[in-house]
Short mmCIF file of C-alpha atoms in Angstrom, two decimals:
data_model
loop_
_atom_site.label_atom_id
_atom_site.label_comp_id
_atom_site.label_asym_id
_atom_site.label_seq_id
_atom_site.Cartn_x
_atom_site.Cartn_y
_atom_site.Cartn_z
CA MET A 1 69.50 166.02 104.42
CA ASN A 2 68.75 168.94 102.15
CA ARG A 3 71.92 169.43 100.21
CA ARG A 4 73.40 172.67 98.94
CA ARG A 5 75.13 171.61 95.73
CA VAL A 6 78.00 173.95 94.96
CA SER A 7 79.02 172.88 91.45
CA LEU A 8 77.90 175.56 89.01
CA ALA A 9 78.37 173.55 85.82
CA ALA A 10 77.77 169.94 84.89
CA ALA A 11 80.84 167.78 85.13
CA GLY A 12 79.70 166.06 81.96
CA THR A 13 76.67 164.94 80.05
CA ALA A 14 75.05 161.77 81.31
CA VAL A 15 74.62 159.07 78.68
CA LEU A 16 70.96 158.17 78.44
CA LEU A 17 70.25 154.56 77.59
CA VAL A 18 66.86 154.96 75.97
CA ALA A 19 66.52 151.60 74.26
CA GLY A 20 63.62 150.80 76.57
CA VAL A 21 61.65 153.91 75.59
CA VAL A 22 59.20 153.55 72.73
CA ALA A 23 56.70 155.95 71.25
CA ALA A 24 53.46 155.05 69.53
CA GLY A 25 50.67 157.06 67.97
CA THR A 26 52.92 160.14 67.72
CA THR A 27 51.18 163.04 66.03
CA SER A 28 52.02 166.48 64.80
CA ALA A 29 51.78 169.22 67.38
CA ASN A 30 49.05 170.87 65.33
CA ALA A 31 47.59 168.11 63.17
CA ALA A 32 45.14 169.48 60.61
CA GLY A 33 43.08 171.50 63.03
CA THR A 34 42.12 168.61 65.33
CA VAL A 35 42.74 167.52 68.90
CA THR A 36 45.26 164.68 69.01
CA ALA A 37 46.85 162.44 71.64
CA SER A 38 50.31 160.87 71.44
CA PHE A 39 51.53 157.94 73.50
CA SER A 40 55.01 157.32 74.94
CA THR A 41 56.25 154.77 77.43
CA ASN A 42 59.20 153.78 79.55
CA SER A 43 58.84 149.99 79.50
CA TRP A 44 60.82 147.34 81.35
CA GLY A 45 59.05 144.31 79.87
CA THR A 46 56.86 143.33 82.80
CA GLY A 47 55.48 146.82 83.28
CA GLN A 48 55.64 150.38 82.10
CA THR A 49 55.21 154.04 82.99
CA ALA A 50 53.25 155.63 80.16
CA THR A 51 52.24 159.15 79.16
CA TYR A 52 49.59 160.53 76.82
CA THR A 53 50.11 164.08 75.57
CA ILE A 54 46.98 165.86 74.33
CA THR A 55 47.61 168.56 71.72
CA ASN A 56 44.95 171.09 70.78
CA GLY A 57 45.58 171.69 67.08
CA THR A 58 42.40 173.73 66.63
CA SER A 59 42.05 177.48 66.57
CA SER A 60 40.01 177.62 69.80
CA ALA A 61 40.56 176.55 73.40
CA ILE A 62 38.96 173.31 74.58
CA THR A 63 37.53 173.03 78.07
CA SER A 64 37.66 169.26 78.62
CA TRP A 65 39.06 166.08 77.14
CA THR A 66 38.50 162.34 77.30
CA VAL A 67 41.00 159.78 76.01
CA GLU A 68 39.91 156.16 75.53
CA PHE A 69 42.04 153.18 74.50
CA ASP A 70 42.37 149.41 74.76
CA LEU A 71 45.30 147.92 76.65
CA PRO A 72 46.97 144.77 75.29
CA SER A 73 45.65 141.49 76.66
CA GLY A 74 47.01 140.76 80.13
CA THR A 75 47.92 144.41 80.82
CA THR A 76 46.29 146.03 83.86
CA LEU A 77 46.06 149.69 84.82
CA GLY A 78 47.90 150.62 88.01
CA SER A 79 48.45 154.04 89.56
CA TYR A 80 47.75 157.16 87.49
CA TRP A 81 48.07 160.95 87.71
CA ASP A 82 46.68 164.11 86.10
CA ALA A 83 43.54 162.27 84.93
CA LEU A 84 40.56 160.38 86.33
CA MET A 85 40.94 156.86 84.95
CA SER A 86 38.94 153.64 84.97
CA GLN A 87 39.33 150.23 83.34
CA SER A 88 36.64 147.79 82.19
CA GLY A 89 38.12 144.66 80.68
CA ASN A 90 40.90 145.95 78.47
CA HIS A 91 39.18 149.28 77.80
CA VAL A 92 40.44 152.37 79.65
CA VAL A 93 38.77 155.77 79.91
CA ALA A 94 40.79 158.82 81.06
CA ARG A 95 39.13 162.17 81.74
CA ASN A 96 40.77 165.46 82.66
CA ARG A 97 41.09 166.70 86.21
CA ASP A 98 39.61 170.07 87.19
CA TYR A 99 42.96 171.83 86.76
CA ASN A 100 44.01 170.57 83.32
CA GLY A 101 40.83 170.35 81.25
CA SER A 102 41.35 173.69 79.53
CA VAL A 103 43.91 173.54 76.71
CA ALA A 104 44.61 176.68 74.70
CA ALA A 105 44.75 176.64 70.90
CA GLY A 106 48.09 175.10 70.01
CA GLY A 107 48.62 174.07 73.63
CA THR A 108 49.29 170.72 75.24
CA THR A 109 48.62 168.88 78.47
CA SER A 110 49.39 165.34 79.58
CA PHE A 111 48.54 162.54 81.97
CA GLY A 112 50.37 159.40 82.99
CA PHE A 113 49.84 155.95 84.40
CA ASN A 114 51.56 152.71 85.28
CA THR A 115 50.59 149.24 84.11
CA THR A 116 51.49 145.69 84.98
CA GLY A 117 52.38 144.21 81.64
CA ALA A 118 53.47 146.42 78.78
CA GLY A 119 52.64 147.26 75.21
CA THR A 120 51.15 149.96 73.02
CA PRO A 121 47.42 150.65 73.49
CA ALA A 122 45.10 150.26 70.51
CA ASN A 123 41.92 151.98 69.30
CA CYS A 124 42.82 155.30 70.87
CA THR A 125 40.33 158.17 70.67
CA VAL A 126 40.38 161.68 72.09
CA ASN A 127 37.02 163.37 72.52
CA GLY A 128 35.58 160.62 70.34
CA ALA A 129 37.90 161.13 67.35
CA PRO A 130 41.03 159.13 66.43
CA CYS A 131 44.04 160.08 68.52
CA GLY A 132 46.14 160.50 65.38
CA GLY A 133 43.82 163.17 64.01
CA GLY A 134 40.52 163.00 62.21
CA SER A 135 37.03 164.35 62.09
CA ALA A 136 35.81 165.92 65.29
CA PRO A 137 32.66 164.40 66.75
CA PRO A 138 29.33 166.19 66.50
CA PRO A 139 28.62 168.40 69.53
CA THR A 140 25.99 165.97 70.81
CA THR A 141 28.57 163.20 71.16
CA ALA A 142 31.21 165.22 72.95
CA PRO A 143 32.07 164.04 76.47
CA PRO A 144 30.27 165.91 79.22
CA THR A 145 31.94 168.91 80.79
CA THR A 146 32.05 168.75 84.57
CA GLN A 147 33.69 172.09 85.22
CA PRO A 148 33.06 175.63 83.96
CA PRO A 149 35.08 176.88 80.98
CA SER A 150 38.35 178.65 81.76
CA PRO A 151 39.82 181.53 79.78
CA THR A 152 42.56 180.85 77.25
CA PRO A 153 45.92 181.13 79.05
CA THR A 154 48.19 184.05 78.16
CA PRO A 155 51.82 184.65 79.09
CA THR A 156 50.80 186.81 82.07
CA THR A 157 47.66 185.14 83.41
CA THR A 158 47.03 181.55 84.43
CA THR A 159 43.79 180.12 85.76
CA PRO A 160 44.89 178.80 89.16
CA PRO A 161 43.60 175.63 90.79
CA ALA A 162 41.39 176.05 93.81
CA PRO A 163 43.20 176.08 97.16
CA PRO A 164 43.73 172.48 98.30
CA PRO A 165 41.81 171.03 101.22
CA SER A 166 43.58 170.43 104.50
CA GLY A 167 45.88 167.45 104.30
CA SER A 168 46.83 167.90 100.65
CA LYS A 169 49.82 170.21 100.77
CA VAL A 170 52.29 169.65 97.93
CA VAL A 171 55.46 171.52 98.84
CA GLY A 172 58.51 171.66 96.58
CA TYR A 173 62.02 173.04 96.98
CA PHE A 174 63.47 175.46 94.43
CA THR A 175 67.24 175.90 94.73
CA GLU A 176 68.83 179.29 94.08
CA TRP A 177 71.92 177.68 92.53
CA GLY A 178 69.86 175.68 90.04
CA VAL A 179 69.99 178.64 87.65
CA TYR A 180 73.66 177.89 86.95
CA GLY A 181 74.79 174.42 85.83
CA ARG A 182 71.33 172.92 86.04
CA ASN A 183 69.82 175.71 83.93
CA TYR A 184 66.57 175.39 85.89
CA HIS A 185 64.64 178.62 86.34
CA VAL A 186 61.31 179.79 87.73
CA LYS A 187 59.94 179.63 84.18
CA ASN A 188 60.42 175.84 84.26
CA ILE A 189 58.06 175.58 87.22
CA HIS A 190 55.39 177.03 84.94
CA THR A 191 56.19 175.27 81.64
CA SER A 192 56.42 171.85 83.30
CA GLY A 193 52.91 172.22 84.70
CA SER A 194 54.30 171.99 88.24
CA ALA A 195 53.13 175.43 89.36
CA ALA A 196 49.49 174.38 88.99
CA LYS A 197 50.09 171.35 91.22
CA LEU A 198 52.15 172.98 93.95
CA THR A 199 50.64 174.57 97.02
CA HIS A 200 53.92 175.97 98.34
CA ILE A 201 57.47 176.58 97.14
CA VAL A 202 60.40 176.51 99.56
CA TYR A 203 63.21 178.74 98.29
CA ALA A 204 66.61 177.35 99.35
CA PHE A 205 68.73 178.68 100.92
CA GLY A 206 69.53 181.77 102.92
CA ASN A 207 72.61 181.69 105.15
CA THR A 208 72.86 181.80 108.97
CA THR A 209 76.31 183.34 109.34
CA GLY A 210 76.96 184.77 112.79
CA GLY A 211 73.60 183.68 114.10
CA ARG A 212 71.79 186.00 111.68
CA CYS A 213 69.74 185.43 108.54
CA SER A 214 71.67 186.63 105.50
CA ILE A 215 71.54 186.47 101.71
CA GLY A 216 72.82 183.28 100.13
CA ASP A 217 73.63 184.36 96.56
CA SER A 218 72.70 187.96 95.78
CA TYR A 219 73.19 187.58 92.02
CA ALA A 220 70.86 184.59 91.72
CA ASP A 221 68.46 185.96 94.32
CA TYR A 222 67.72 189.44 93.03
CA ASP A 223 70.22 190.69 90.44
CA LYS A 224 70.33 188.25 87.49
CA ALA A 225 68.51 189.83 84.53
CA TYR A 226 66.10 187.62 82.56
CA SER A 227 65.37 188.12 78.89
CA ALA A 228 61.83 187.96 77.59
CA ALA A 229 62.48 184.44 76.29
CA ASP A 230 63.69 183.21 79.67
CA SER A 231 61.26 185.09 81.89
CA VAL A 232 58.30 183.23 83.35
CA ASP A 233 55.79 185.74 81.96
CA GLY A 234 57.56 186.57 78.69
CA VAL A 235 58.54 190.08 79.84
CA ALA A 236 62.22 191.03 80.07
CA ASP A 237 63.78 192.42 83.23
CA THR A 238 64.83 196.06 83.27
CA TRP A 239 67.62 197.97 84.98
CA ASP A 240 65.24 200.67 86.15
CA ALA A 241 65.75 201.91 89.68
CA GLY A 242 63.90 199.70 92.11
CA ALA A 243 63.31 196.88 89.60
CA LEU A 244 63.46 193.42 91.17
CA ARG A 245 65.36 190.89 89.06
CA GLY A 246 66.71 187.39 89.67
CA ASN A 247 64.79 184.53 91.25
CA PHE A 248 62.91 186.88 93.55
CA GLY A 249 61.57 188.89 90.63
CA GLN A 250 60.61 185.73 88.76
CA LEU A 251 58.85 184.30 91.82
CA ARG A 252 56.89 187.55 92.18
CA ARG A 253 55.65 187.12 88.60
CA LEU A 254 54.89 183.43 89.11
CA LYS A 255 52.72 184.27 92.12
CA LYS A 256 50.75 186.75 90.03
CA MET A 257 50.09 183.95 87.54
CA TYR A 258 49.12 181.51 90.33
CA PRO A 259 47.53 183.57 93.12
CA ASN A 260 47.02 180.55 95.40
CA LEU A 261 50.71 179.65 95.38
CA LYS A 262 52.71 180.51 98.52
CA VAL A 263 56.49 180.88 98.87
CA VAL A 264 58.62 180.56 102.00
CA TRP A 265 62.33 181.36 102.26
CA SER A 266 64.39 178.59 103.83
CA PHE A 267 67.55 179.24 105.85
CA GLY A 268 70.27 176.76 106.67
CA GLY A 269 70.51 173.40 104.97
CA TRP A 270 73.37 170.94 105.21
CA THR A 271 76.06 173.52 104.39
CA TRP A 272 74.72 176.60 106.13
CA SER A 273 73.45 175.33 109.50
CA ALA A 274 76.50 176.33 111.56
CA GLY A 275 75.04 179.73 112.45
CA PHE A 276 72.06 178.22 114.24
CA THR A 277 74.21 177.45 117.28
CA GLN A 278 74.85 181.16 117.75
CA ALA A 279 71.21 181.93 116.92
CA ALA A 280 70.13 179.66 119.76
CA ALA A 281 72.12 181.80 122.17
CA ASN A 282 69.98 184.84 121.29
CA PRO A 283 66.79 183.69 119.53
CA ALA A 284 65.17 187.15 119.60
CA ALA A 285 68.10 188.78 117.80
CA PHE A 286 68.10 185.98 115.23
CA ALA A 287 64.36 186.37 114.66
CA ASP A 288 64.75 190.15 114.22
CA SER A 289 67.45 189.66 111.59
CA CYS A 290 65.34 187.12 109.72
CA TYR A 291 62.26 189.31 109.76
CA SER A 292 64.21 192.30 108.45
CA LEU A 293 65.57 190.25 105.57
CA VAL A 294 62.44 188.31 104.58
CA GLU A 295 60.29 191.44 104.88
CA ASP A 296 62.73 193.72 103.07
CA PRO A 297 60.54 196.18 101.12
CA ARG A 298 62.28 195.20 97.88
CA TRP A 299 60.76 191.70 97.98
CA ALA A 300 58.38 191.51 100.95
CA ASP A 301 55.49 190.52 98.67
CA VAL A 302 57.43 187.51 97.34
CA PHE A 303 57.55 185.59 100.60
CA ASP A 304 54.73 184.34 102.78
CA GLY A 305 56.97 183.26 105.63
CA ILE A 306 60.17 181.55 106.68
CA ASP A 307 61.43 177.96 106.82
CA ILE A 308 64.19 176.73 109.12
CA ASP A 309 66.39 173.83 108.00
CA TRP A 310 68.67 173.26 110.98
CA GLU A 311 70.81 170.16 110.44
CA TYR A 312 70.75 169.34 113.34
CA PRO A 313 69.78 170.89 116.70
CA ASN A 314 71.54 169.30 119.68
CA ALA A 315 73.07 166.72 117.31
CA CYS A 316 75.63 166.41 114.52
CA GLY A 317 75.36 167.11 110.80
CA LEU A 318 78.17 168.77 108.86
CA GLN A 319 79.07 170.15 112.29
CA CYS A 320 77.84 169.33 115.79
CA ASP A 321 75.54 171.41 117.97
CA THR A 322 75.25 171.12 121.76
CA SER A 323 72.69 173.85 122.41
CA GLY A 324 70.38 171.48 124.30
CA PRO A 325 66.97 169.93 123.64
CA ASN A 326 65.08 173.24 124.00
CA ALA A 327 67.21 175.29 121.58
CA PHE A 328 65.17 174.52 118.48
CA LYS A 329 61.89 175.21 120.26
CA ASN A 330 63.22 178.54 121.54
CA VAL A 331 64.37 179.66 118.08
CA ILE A 332 61.05 178.70 116.48
CA SER A 333 59.08 180.42 119.23
CA ALA A 334 61.05 183.63 118.70
CA LEU A 335 60.41 183.48 114.95
CA ARG A 336 56.69 183.02 115.50
CA SER A 337 56.57 185.97 117.87
CA ARG A 338 58.44 188.20 115.43
CA PHE A 339 56.66 187.15 112.22
CA GLY A 340 53.19 187.05 113.80
CA SER A 341 50.32 184.62 113.50
CA SER A 342 49.52 185.25 109.83
CA ALA A 343 52.95 184.32 108.42
CA LEU A 344 54.05 180.79 107.64
CA VAL A 345 56.77 179.44 109.92
CA THR A 346 57.87 175.94 108.91
CA ALA A 347 60.82 173.61 109.44
CA ALA A 348 62.65 170.79 107.70
CA ILE A 349 63.79 168.34 110.36
CA THR A 350 65.62 165.08 110.83
CA ALA A 351 63.90 161.81 109.97
CA ASP A 352 66.14 159.67 112.18
CA GLY A 353 63.66 157.31 113.82
CA SER A 354 66.27 155.21 115.61
CA ASN A 355 66.27 154.77 119.37
CA GLY A 356 68.30 157.59 120.90
CA GLY A 357 68.71 159.23 117.50
CA LYS A 358 68.33 162.80 116.30
CA ILE A 359 64.56 163.02 116.87
CA ASP A 360 65.11 162.05 120.48
CA ALA A 361 67.71 164.82 120.88
CA THR A 362 65.30 167.74 120.40
CA ASP A 363 61.87 168.84 121.61
CA TYR A 364 60.16 168.84 118.22
CA ALA A 365 56.71 168.54 119.79
CA GLY A 366 57.31 171.72 121.76
CA ALA A 367 58.39 173.53 118.61
CA ALA A 368 55.38 172.21 116.69
CA THR A 369 53.03 174.51 118.62
CA SER A 370 54.67 177.48 116.84
CA LEU A 371 55.03 175.84 113.41
CA ASN A 372 52.56 175.56 110.56
CA TRP A 373 54.15 172.25 109.58
CA LEU A 374 57.28 170.12 109.95
CA MET A 375 59.03 168.32 107.11
CA PRO A 376 60.93 165.21 108.28
CA MET A 377 63.48 164.54 105.53
CA THR A 378 62.55 160.93 104.86
CA TYR A 379 65.28 160.37 102.27
CA ASP A 380 69.10 160.11 102.24
CA TYR A 381 68.96 157.35 104.83
CA PHE A 382 71.56 155.33 102.90
CA GLY A 383 73.94 156.11 100.06
CA ALA A 384 77.46 155.95 98.68
CA PHE A 385 78.71 158.17 101.49
CA ASN A 386 79.30 154.60 102.72
CA ALA A 387 81.33 153.76 99.64
CA GLN A 388 81.51 150.00 100.10
CA GLY A 389 77.82 149.61 100.86
CA PRO A 390 75.82 147.71 101.75
CA THR A 391 73.49 148.85 99.00
CA ALA A 392 70.17 150.02 100.39
CA PRO A 393 67.30 152.19 99.16
CA HIS A 394 67.87 155.76 100.30
CA SER A 395 64.17 156.51 100.88
CA PRO A 396 62.46 153.42 102.33
CA LEU A 397 58.92 153.88 103.56
CA TYR A 398 59.04 150.78 105.74
CA SER A 399 61.64 148.54 107.31
CA TYR A 400 62.73 145.34 105.58
CA SER A 401 64.81 142.29 106.37
CA GLY A 402 68.46 143.32 106.27
CA ILE A 403 67.99 147.09 106.58
CA PRO A 404 71.43 148.43 107.63
CA GLN A 405 70.19 150.66 110.48
CA GLN A 406 67.15 150.30 112.71
CA GLY A 407 64.82 153.27 112.58
CA PHE A 408 66.15 154.55 109.25
CA TYR A 409 62.87 154.53 107.34
CA ALA A 410 59.97 156.94 106.97
CA ASP A 411 57.33 155.10 108.97
CA ALA A 412 59.66 154.94 111.98
CA ALA A 413 60.24 158.70 111.87
CA ILE A 414 56.56 159.52 111.44
CA GLY A 415 55.59 157.14 114.21
CA LYS A 416 58.18 158.50 116.62
CA LEU A 417 57.21 162.13 115.98
CA LYS A 418 53.52 161.35 116.48
CA SER A 419 54.27 159.42 119.67
CA LYS A 420 56.07 162.47 121.06
CA GLY A 421 53.01 164.66 120.48
CA VAL A 422 53.59 166.22 117.06
CA PRO A 423 50.15 166.39 115.39
CA ALA A 424 49.92 164.21 112.28
CA SER A 425 48.28 167.07 110.41
CA LYS A 426 51.46 169.14 110.88
CA LEU A 427 53.74 166.47 109.39
CA LEU A 428 54.58 166.29 105.69
CA LEU A 429 56.13 163.18 104.15
CA GLY A 430 59.43 163.77 102.32
CA ILE A 431 60.10 162.47 98.80
CA GLY A 432 63.34 162.72 96.81
CA PHE A 433 63.19 163.54 93.10
CA TYR A 434 66.58 161.85 92.68
CA GLY A 435 68.31 158.56 93.33
CA ARG A 436 71.41 157.43 95.17
CA GLY A 437 73.69 154.80 93.75
CA TRP A 438 76.84 152.69 94.03
CA THR A 439 79.18 151.21 91.44
CA GLY A 440 81.09 147.93 91.45
CA VAL A 441 77.94 146.06 92.50
CA THR A 442 77.14 142.50 91.38
CA GLN A 443 74.17 141.67 93.63
CA GLU A 444 70.78 142.85 92.42
CA ALA A 445 69.00 142.66 95.78
CA PRO A 446 69.79 145.26 98.46
CA GLY A 447 72.65 144.37 100.77
CA GLY A 448 75.39 143.99 98.16
CA THR A 449 78.94 145.30 98.40
CA ALA A 450 80.26 148.13 96.23
CA THR A 451 83.50 149.83 95.27
CA GLY A 452 82.31 153.43 95.39
CA ALA A 453 79.76 155.95 94.23
CA ALA A 454 78.04 155.50 90.89
CA PRO A 455 78.75 158.26 88.34
CA GLY A 456 76.33 161.20 88.49
CA THR A 457 75.79 164.22 86.26
CA TYR A 458 76.56 166.76 88.99
CA GLU A 459 77.74 164.69 91.95
CA ALA A 460 78.97 161.12 92.27
CA GLY A 461 76.42 158.82 93.86
CA ILE A 462 73.44 161.07 93.07
CA GLU A 463 71.35 161.38 89.91
CA ASP A 464 68.07 163.05 88.98
CA TYR A 465 64.93 161.01 88.36
CA LYS A 466 64.64 162.51 84.88
CA VAL A 467 67.94 160.83 83.99
CA LEU A 468 67.52 157.56 85.89
CA LYS A 469 64.08 156.79 84.43
CA ASN A 470 65.85 156.24 81.11
CA SER A 471 69.42 155.30 82.02
CA CYS A 472 68.48 152.77 84.72
CA PRO A 473 64.72 152.03 84.75
CA ALA A 474 63.63 150.71 88.15
CA ASN A 475 62.36 147.15 87.87
CA ARG A 476 62.21 146.09 91.51
CA THR A 477 60.65 147.53 94.67
CA ILE A 478 61.34 147.09 98.34
CA ALA A 479 59.96 148.80 101.43
CA GLY A 480 57.76 151.10 99.35
CA THR A 481 60.46 152.43 97.02
CA ALA A 482 62.21 151.25 93.84
CA TYR A 483 65.67 150.09 92.80
CA ALA A 484 67.58 148.57 89.88
CA LEU A 485 70.98 147.11 88.98
CA CYS A 486 72.17 148.39 85.60
CA GLY A 487 75.50 146.89 84.63
CA ASN A 488 77.50 147.27 87.82
CA ASN A 489 75.66 150.40 89.00
CA TRP A 490 72.97 150.00 91.66
CA TRP A 491 70.41 152.80 92.05
CA SER A 492 67.41 153.41 94.29
CA TYR A 493 64.82 156.11 93.70
CA ASP A 494 61.12 156.84 93.75
CA THR A 495 58.94 156.46 90.65
CA PRO A 496 55.38 157.61 89.96
CA ALA A 497 54.18 154.21 91.18
CA THR A 498 56.07 154.28 94.49
CA ILE A 499 55.13 157.91 95.04
CA ALA A 500 51.47 156.93 94.64
CA GLY A 501 52.01 154.38 97.39
CA LYS A 502 53.68 156.94 99.63
CA MET A 503 50.85 159.40 99.11
CA SER A 504 48.37 156.68 100.11
CA TYR A 505 50.44 156.16 103.25
CA ALA A 506 50.39 159.90 104.00
CA ARG A 507 46.60 159.93 103.72
CA SER A 508 46.21 156.82 105.87
CA GLN A 509 48.36 158.44 108.58
CA GLY A 510 46.39 161.69 108.50
CA LEU A 511 49.46 163.68 107.46
CA GLY A 512 49.23 167.24 106.18
CA GLY A 513 50.57 166.27 102.76
CA ALA A 514 54.03 165.78 101.30
CA PHE A 515 57.08 167.73 100.18
CA PHE A 516 59.97 166.99 97.84
CA TRP A 517 63.59 167.83 97.10
CA GLU A 518 63.73 169.33 94.50
CA LEU A 519 62.00 170.68 91.37
CA SER A 520 64.82 170.33 88.85
CA GLY A 521 65.03 166.55 89.35
CA ASP A 522 61.60 165.97 87.77
CA THR A 523 60.90 165.48 84.06
CA ALA A 524 60.09 168.40 81.76
CA ASN A 525 56.40 167.56 82.07
CA GLY A 526 56.43 167.01 85.83
CA GLU A 527 55.83 163.25 86.13
CA LEU A 528 56.68 162.99 89.80
CA ILE A 529 54.81 166.03 91.02
CA GLY A 530 51.86 164.77 88.98
CA ALA A 531 51.99 161.52 90.94
CA MET A 532 52.07 163.47 94.20
CA ARG A 533 49.11 165.67 93.29
#
């Protein structure tokens, strides 16, 4: 499910157990006018997730970079992201991708990778010079540039990546309420490097009260004033007549910085799906109300279409709907007619692949003809909403021996939707940027009993990846996802390594790409979205 979290402030500060995190080769952010590279790792003994951060300490932009290093004996390169990497013996070469080769003077970029075996690399060089700083190589020895130079970034202009080919959509949710307790703003999409890797943002959520599309939180949406320091482009909001503030205003500015980025406004979600039952009784009136709101002249340029997150048509979520198997198709068809062929019309849908389950309750194939894509929510299958367990990974890609419910895994949902006639190219695989956990657990393997939900920063039983990667590093995998027992708390979540596996699955199935819930769960440098891209 896509959750609407209602707590506006953190219940407390999570304690981060960072004893397993080590840093090596750390350099000054602007070391003596040279390009440097610093290494950090989250190690669990038998493996690690590592990051190199390249810092341009010179007075001019660079247009490419190459980092080389030697891994310790017995350590092998695994999955990687934000670089093109190769290994020969123990020697590894990492070169920039087309979207992150340009680094402004004083700027930084990063790439990451997983290894089997752990340890600090040796003999590190960046563009032929020592990673810790040193003499720059002569021009004739510089690594070849494979892409044209890009202009130095400024606060108001960003060189965007080229539009992705078909089948490589990377779609991420941004939550309107994240600006409160989570302190996550549109600016963070830019500073984390995520904006350059996203193809689409889904803005969650608008309400469906009375079978009509309506504003979710007017203050967060279009009234909150941003200072220059907090604004995505470094320009403060004004109170001038007609000025657009809040998330909408910030998204407008983000789109100017990244012209290829598209934004759709999502309505519904777990909490606000009740109005869809009334919408299904008069789909045309619902579509008219949605069009009027999304295309309001105050923010029409912000949104490229609409997303529907009905949990669940002709089935039960927070409440039950009995509109019939054609209700969803009729609502989507009315939206397509009202918004026209050029707008995006998308939907987040159930991922219940069980026999006689929620997918079977609705004509999703019929609706697919009017949708640009469908997003089966292949996460939240299991969790501490069953307080005593059994423990189980909440986002399994495949089935496994002992899975608590048949059909509750991603491959079952994808297979069922395809078998019903939904084109693979219109399906996006869902990934959670968070984990679900239990407490009172003694068994490391899935299937153990529990006494309740593990403590979470904002909600019991749920924690962001950016916290879990340090507080409970995943050291086991099952069914294509990861888990760990830390003390008496058992957590499951996706890591860069398991995401790489899921993206390989998406490609092998011919899917249109992947989506995730949600941006604020990732690290400050966007580890997970880097693995997706």
